[in-house]
Short mmCIF file of C-alpha atoms in Angstrom, two decimals:
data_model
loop_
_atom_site.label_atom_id
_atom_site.label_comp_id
_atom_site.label_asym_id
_atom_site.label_seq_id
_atom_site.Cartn_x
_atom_site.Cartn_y
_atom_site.Cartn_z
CA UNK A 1 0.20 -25.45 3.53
CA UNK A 2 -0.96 -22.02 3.62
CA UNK A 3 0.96 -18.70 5.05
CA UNK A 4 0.83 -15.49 5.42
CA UNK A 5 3.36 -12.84 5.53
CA UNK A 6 3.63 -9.16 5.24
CA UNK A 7 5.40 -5.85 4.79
CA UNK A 8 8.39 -7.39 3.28
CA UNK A 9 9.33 -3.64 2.02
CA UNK A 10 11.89 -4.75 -0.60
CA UNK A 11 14.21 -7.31 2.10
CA UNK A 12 14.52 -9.43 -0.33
CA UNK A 13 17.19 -11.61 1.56
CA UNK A 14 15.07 -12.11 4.19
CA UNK A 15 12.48 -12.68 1.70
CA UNK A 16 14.37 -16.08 0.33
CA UNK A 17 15.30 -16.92 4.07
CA UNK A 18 11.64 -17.04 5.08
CA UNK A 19 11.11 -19.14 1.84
CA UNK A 20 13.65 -21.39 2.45
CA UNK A 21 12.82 -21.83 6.32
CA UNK A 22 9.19 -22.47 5.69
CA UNK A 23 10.72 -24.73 2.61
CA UNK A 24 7.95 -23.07 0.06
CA UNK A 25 6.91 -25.63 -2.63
CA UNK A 26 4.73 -25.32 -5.35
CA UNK A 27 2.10 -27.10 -3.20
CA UNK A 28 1.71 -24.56 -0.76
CA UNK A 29 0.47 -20.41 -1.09
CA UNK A 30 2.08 -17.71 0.44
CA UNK A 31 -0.44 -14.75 0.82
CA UNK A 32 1.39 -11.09 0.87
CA UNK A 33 -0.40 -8.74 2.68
CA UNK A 34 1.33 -6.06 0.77
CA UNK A 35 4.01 -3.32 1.11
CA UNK A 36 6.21 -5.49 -1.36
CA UNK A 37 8.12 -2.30 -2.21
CA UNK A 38 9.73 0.59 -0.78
CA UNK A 39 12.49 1.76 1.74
CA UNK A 40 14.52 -1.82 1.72
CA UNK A 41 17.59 -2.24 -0.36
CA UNK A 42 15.89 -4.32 -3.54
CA UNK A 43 12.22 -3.63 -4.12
CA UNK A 44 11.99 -4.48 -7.65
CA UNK A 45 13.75 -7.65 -7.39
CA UNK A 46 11.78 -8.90 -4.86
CA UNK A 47 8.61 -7.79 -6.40
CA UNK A 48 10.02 -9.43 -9.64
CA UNK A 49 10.55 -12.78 -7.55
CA UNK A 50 6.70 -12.95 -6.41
CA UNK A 51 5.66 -12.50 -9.91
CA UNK A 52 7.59 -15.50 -10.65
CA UNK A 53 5.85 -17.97 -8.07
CA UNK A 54 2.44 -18.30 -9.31
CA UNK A 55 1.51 -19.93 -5.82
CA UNK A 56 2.18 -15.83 -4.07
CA UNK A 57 -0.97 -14.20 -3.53
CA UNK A 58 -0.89 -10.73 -3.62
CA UNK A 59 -2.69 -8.10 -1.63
CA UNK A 60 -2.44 -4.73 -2.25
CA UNK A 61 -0.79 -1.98 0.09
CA UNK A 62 -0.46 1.41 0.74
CA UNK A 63 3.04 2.12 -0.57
CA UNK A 64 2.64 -0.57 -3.65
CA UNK A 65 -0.80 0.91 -4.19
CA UNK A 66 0.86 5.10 -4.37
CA UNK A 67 3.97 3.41 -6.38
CA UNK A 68 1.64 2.19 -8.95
CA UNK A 69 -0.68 4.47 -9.35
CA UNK A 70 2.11 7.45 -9.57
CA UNK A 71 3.94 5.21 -12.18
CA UNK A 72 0.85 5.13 -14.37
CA UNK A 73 -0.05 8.58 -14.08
CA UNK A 74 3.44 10.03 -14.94
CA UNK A 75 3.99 7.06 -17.91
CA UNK A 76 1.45 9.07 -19.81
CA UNK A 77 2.34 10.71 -22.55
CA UNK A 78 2.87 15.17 -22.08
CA UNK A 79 1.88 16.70 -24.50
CA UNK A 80 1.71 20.72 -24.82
CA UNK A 81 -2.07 20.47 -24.75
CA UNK A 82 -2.52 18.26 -21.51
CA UNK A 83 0.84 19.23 -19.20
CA UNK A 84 -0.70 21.20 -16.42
CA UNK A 85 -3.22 18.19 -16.39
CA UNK A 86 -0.70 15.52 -16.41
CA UNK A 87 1.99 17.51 -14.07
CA UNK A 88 -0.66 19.03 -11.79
CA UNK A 89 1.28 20.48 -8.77
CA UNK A 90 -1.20 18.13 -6.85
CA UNK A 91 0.41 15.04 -8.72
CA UNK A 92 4.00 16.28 -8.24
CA UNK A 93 3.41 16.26 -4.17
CA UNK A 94 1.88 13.29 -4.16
CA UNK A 95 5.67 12.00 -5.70
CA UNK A 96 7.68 14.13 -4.10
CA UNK A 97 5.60 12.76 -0.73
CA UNK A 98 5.89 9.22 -1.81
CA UNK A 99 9.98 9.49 -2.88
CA UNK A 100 10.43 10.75 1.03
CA UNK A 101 8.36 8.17 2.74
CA UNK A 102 10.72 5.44 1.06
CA UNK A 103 9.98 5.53 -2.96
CA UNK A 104 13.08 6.60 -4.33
CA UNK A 105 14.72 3.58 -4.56
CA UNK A 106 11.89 2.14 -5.71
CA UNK A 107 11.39 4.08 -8.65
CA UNK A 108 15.16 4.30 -9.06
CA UNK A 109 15.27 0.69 -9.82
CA UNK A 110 11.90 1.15 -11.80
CA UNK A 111 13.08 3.34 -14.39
CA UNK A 112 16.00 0.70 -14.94
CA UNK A 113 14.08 -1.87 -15.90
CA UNK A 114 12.97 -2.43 -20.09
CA UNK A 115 9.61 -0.69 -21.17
CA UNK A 116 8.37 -4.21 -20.78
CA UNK A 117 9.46 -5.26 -17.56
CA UNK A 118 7.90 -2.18 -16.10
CA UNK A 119 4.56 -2.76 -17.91
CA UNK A 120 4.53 -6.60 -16.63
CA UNK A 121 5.16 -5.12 -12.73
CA UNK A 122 2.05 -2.59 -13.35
CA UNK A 123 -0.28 -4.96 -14.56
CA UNK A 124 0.47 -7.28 -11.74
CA UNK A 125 -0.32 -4.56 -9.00
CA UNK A 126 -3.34 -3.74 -10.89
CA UNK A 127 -4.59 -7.74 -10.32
CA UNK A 128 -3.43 -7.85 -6.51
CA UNK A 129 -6.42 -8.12 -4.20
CA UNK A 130 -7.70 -5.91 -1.81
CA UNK A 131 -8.57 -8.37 0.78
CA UNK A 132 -8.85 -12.12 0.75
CA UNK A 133 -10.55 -14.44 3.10
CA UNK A 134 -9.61 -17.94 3.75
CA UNK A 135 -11.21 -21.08 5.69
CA UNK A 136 -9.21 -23.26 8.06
CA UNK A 137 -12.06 -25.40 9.59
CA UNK A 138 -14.26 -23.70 12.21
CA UNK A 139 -11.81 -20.55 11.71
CA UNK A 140 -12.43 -17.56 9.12
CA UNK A 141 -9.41 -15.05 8.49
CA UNK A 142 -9.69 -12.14 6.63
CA UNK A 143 -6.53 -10.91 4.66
CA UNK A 144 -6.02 -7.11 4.50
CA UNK A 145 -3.49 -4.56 4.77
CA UNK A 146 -3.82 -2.03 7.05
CA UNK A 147 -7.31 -2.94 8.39
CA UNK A 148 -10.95 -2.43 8.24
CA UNK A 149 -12.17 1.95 8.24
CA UNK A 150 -15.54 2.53 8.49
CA UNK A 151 -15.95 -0.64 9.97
CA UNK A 152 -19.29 -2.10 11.18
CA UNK A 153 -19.80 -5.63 11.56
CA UNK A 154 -22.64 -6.58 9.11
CA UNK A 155 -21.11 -4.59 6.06
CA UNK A 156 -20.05 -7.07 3.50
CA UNK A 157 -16.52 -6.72 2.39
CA UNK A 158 -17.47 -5.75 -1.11
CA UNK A 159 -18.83 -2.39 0.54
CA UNK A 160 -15.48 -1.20 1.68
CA UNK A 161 -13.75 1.24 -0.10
CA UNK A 162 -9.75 0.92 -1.46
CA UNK A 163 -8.41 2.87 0.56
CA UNK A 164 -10.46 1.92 4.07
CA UNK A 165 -8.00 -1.50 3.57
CA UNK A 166 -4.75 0.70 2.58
CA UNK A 167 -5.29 3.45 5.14
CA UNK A 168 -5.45 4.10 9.03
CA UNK A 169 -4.52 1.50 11.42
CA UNK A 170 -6.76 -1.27 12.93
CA UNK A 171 -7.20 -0.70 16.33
CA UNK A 172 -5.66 -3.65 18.31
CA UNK A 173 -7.45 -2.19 21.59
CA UNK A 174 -10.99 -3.55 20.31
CA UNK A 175 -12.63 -6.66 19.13
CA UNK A 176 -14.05 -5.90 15.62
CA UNK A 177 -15.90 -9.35 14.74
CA UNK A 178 -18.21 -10.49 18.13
CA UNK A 179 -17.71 -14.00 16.29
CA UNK A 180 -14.55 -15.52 17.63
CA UNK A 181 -14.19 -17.77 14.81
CA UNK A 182 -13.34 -14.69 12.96
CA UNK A 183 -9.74 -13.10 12.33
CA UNK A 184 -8.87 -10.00 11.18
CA UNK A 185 -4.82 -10.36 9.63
CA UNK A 186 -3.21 -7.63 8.91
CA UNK A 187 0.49 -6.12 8.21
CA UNK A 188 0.82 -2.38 7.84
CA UNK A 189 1.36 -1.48 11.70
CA UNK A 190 4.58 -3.04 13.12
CA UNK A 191 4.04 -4.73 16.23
CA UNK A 192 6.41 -2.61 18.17
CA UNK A 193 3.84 0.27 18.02
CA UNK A 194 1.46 -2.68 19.07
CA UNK A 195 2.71 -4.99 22.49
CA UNK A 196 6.47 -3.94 22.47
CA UNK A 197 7.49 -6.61 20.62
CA UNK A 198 8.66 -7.48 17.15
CA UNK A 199 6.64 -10.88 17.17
CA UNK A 200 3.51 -11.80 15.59
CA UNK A 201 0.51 -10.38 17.94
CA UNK A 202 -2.31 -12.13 18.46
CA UNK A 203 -4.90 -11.42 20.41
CA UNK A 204 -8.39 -10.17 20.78
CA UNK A 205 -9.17 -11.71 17.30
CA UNK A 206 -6.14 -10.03 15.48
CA UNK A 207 -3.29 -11.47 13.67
CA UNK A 208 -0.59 -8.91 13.26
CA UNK A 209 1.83 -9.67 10.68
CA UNK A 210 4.49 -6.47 10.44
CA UNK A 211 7.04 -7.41 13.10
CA UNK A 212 9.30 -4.35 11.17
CA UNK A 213 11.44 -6.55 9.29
CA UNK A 214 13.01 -3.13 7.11
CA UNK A 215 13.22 -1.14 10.56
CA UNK A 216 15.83 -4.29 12.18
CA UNK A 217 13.16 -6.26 13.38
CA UNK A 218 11.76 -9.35 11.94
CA UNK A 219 9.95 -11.34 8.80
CA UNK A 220 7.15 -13.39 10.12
CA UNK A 221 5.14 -16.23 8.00
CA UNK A 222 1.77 -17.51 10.34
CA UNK A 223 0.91 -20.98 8.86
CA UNK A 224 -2.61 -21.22 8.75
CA UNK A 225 -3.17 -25.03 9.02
CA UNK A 226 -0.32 -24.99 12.11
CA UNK A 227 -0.89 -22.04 13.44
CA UNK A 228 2.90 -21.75 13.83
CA UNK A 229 4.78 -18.95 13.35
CA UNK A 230 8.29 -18.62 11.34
CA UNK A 231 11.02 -15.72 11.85
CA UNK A 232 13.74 -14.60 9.92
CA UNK A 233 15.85 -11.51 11.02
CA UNK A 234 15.02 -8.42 9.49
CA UNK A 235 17.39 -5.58 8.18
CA UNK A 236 20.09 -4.86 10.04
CA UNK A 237 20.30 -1.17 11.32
#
């Protein structure tokens, strides 16, 4: 079997429940459509735990995206000829932006780990996908995070930009593929903002995955051969 899950945002309890409901083996794939890290209680553990399971598919989010990319830029070495390169005060607000909007623990836990353990966790973002797309007979879904900017239909995937899959928010109002064969999946936006719901929406060829599992609400799997969904409850408030 195949799933799909997303926005786990370091849950990592209700990380091994969904595992254990869904009863992952090393037959099936889990894909992650990112935001592994951040705000929950254990980021790095859970992160850690993915790396383990060679049949977890990453995809790349916003928050793991600014997490690694800070983390490489401030490992480099300061010297007294590059420091106001290194440290620019742009750099520094990009942190101190990233620490409020849920990073600290994350890099808290980070700078715990060996010198090799954190090297092993940045090389793995830096081979997560962007996007995926998967068959299921007839049906075509396309893995993302956040969605598709500067969308129009007949641009190939490869034309997108980063950051038009990390950034925005799909809008759930519209249609975006006139094929109805075609799904856009995505996490990034909890479905409370979307229908009122924490639940899985689904509708006008959308599969929204974030049901707000570190805000109290829920982590959802969608199994793509079943089409079923699976809950587990989310972090309590």
């Amino acid at each position: 079997m195949r799933y799909i899950t997303a926005d786990p945002h370091g849950c990592y309890d209700a990380w091994c429940a969904l595992l254990e409901k869904i009863r992952l083996t090393e037959r099936d794939t889990l894909y992650v459509l990112g935001d592994v890290v951040d705000r929950g209680p254990e980021p790095i553990r859970l992160l850690q735990d993915m790396m383990a399971r060679p049949n977890v598919v990453p995809i790349l989010g916003n928050h793991d995206f600014a997490f690694y990319y800070l983390m490489r830029q401030l490992a480099r070495e300061v010297t007294a000829e590059n420091w106001d390169t290194v440290l620019s005060t742009d750099l520094l607000e990009q942190y101190a932006g990233w620490q409020a909007d849920g990073g600290e623990i994350t890099a808290r836990q980070f700078r715990q780990l060996s010198d090799w353990d954190r090297e092993d966790i940045l090389d793995y973002l830096a081979e997560a996908s962007a996007y995926e797309v998967l068959q299921q007979g007839s049906e075509c879904y396309i893995l993302v995070h956040a969605g598709l900017q500067n969308f129009a239909e007949q641009k190939p995937l490869e034309a997108y930009e980063l950051a038009d899959f990390l950034g925005g928010h799909a809008d759930y109002s519209r249609r975006y593929f006139s094929d109805p064969h075609i799904h856009l999946v995505t996490g990034h936006t909890p479905t409370l903002s979307i229908h009122g719901k924490a639940q899985v929406y689904m509708e006008k060829g959308h599969i929204a995955l974030d049901c707000g599992c570190v805000f109290g609400g829920k982590l959802a799997a969608f199994c793509l051969e079943t089409g079923q969904v699976t809950y587990v409850e989310g972090l309590q408030a």
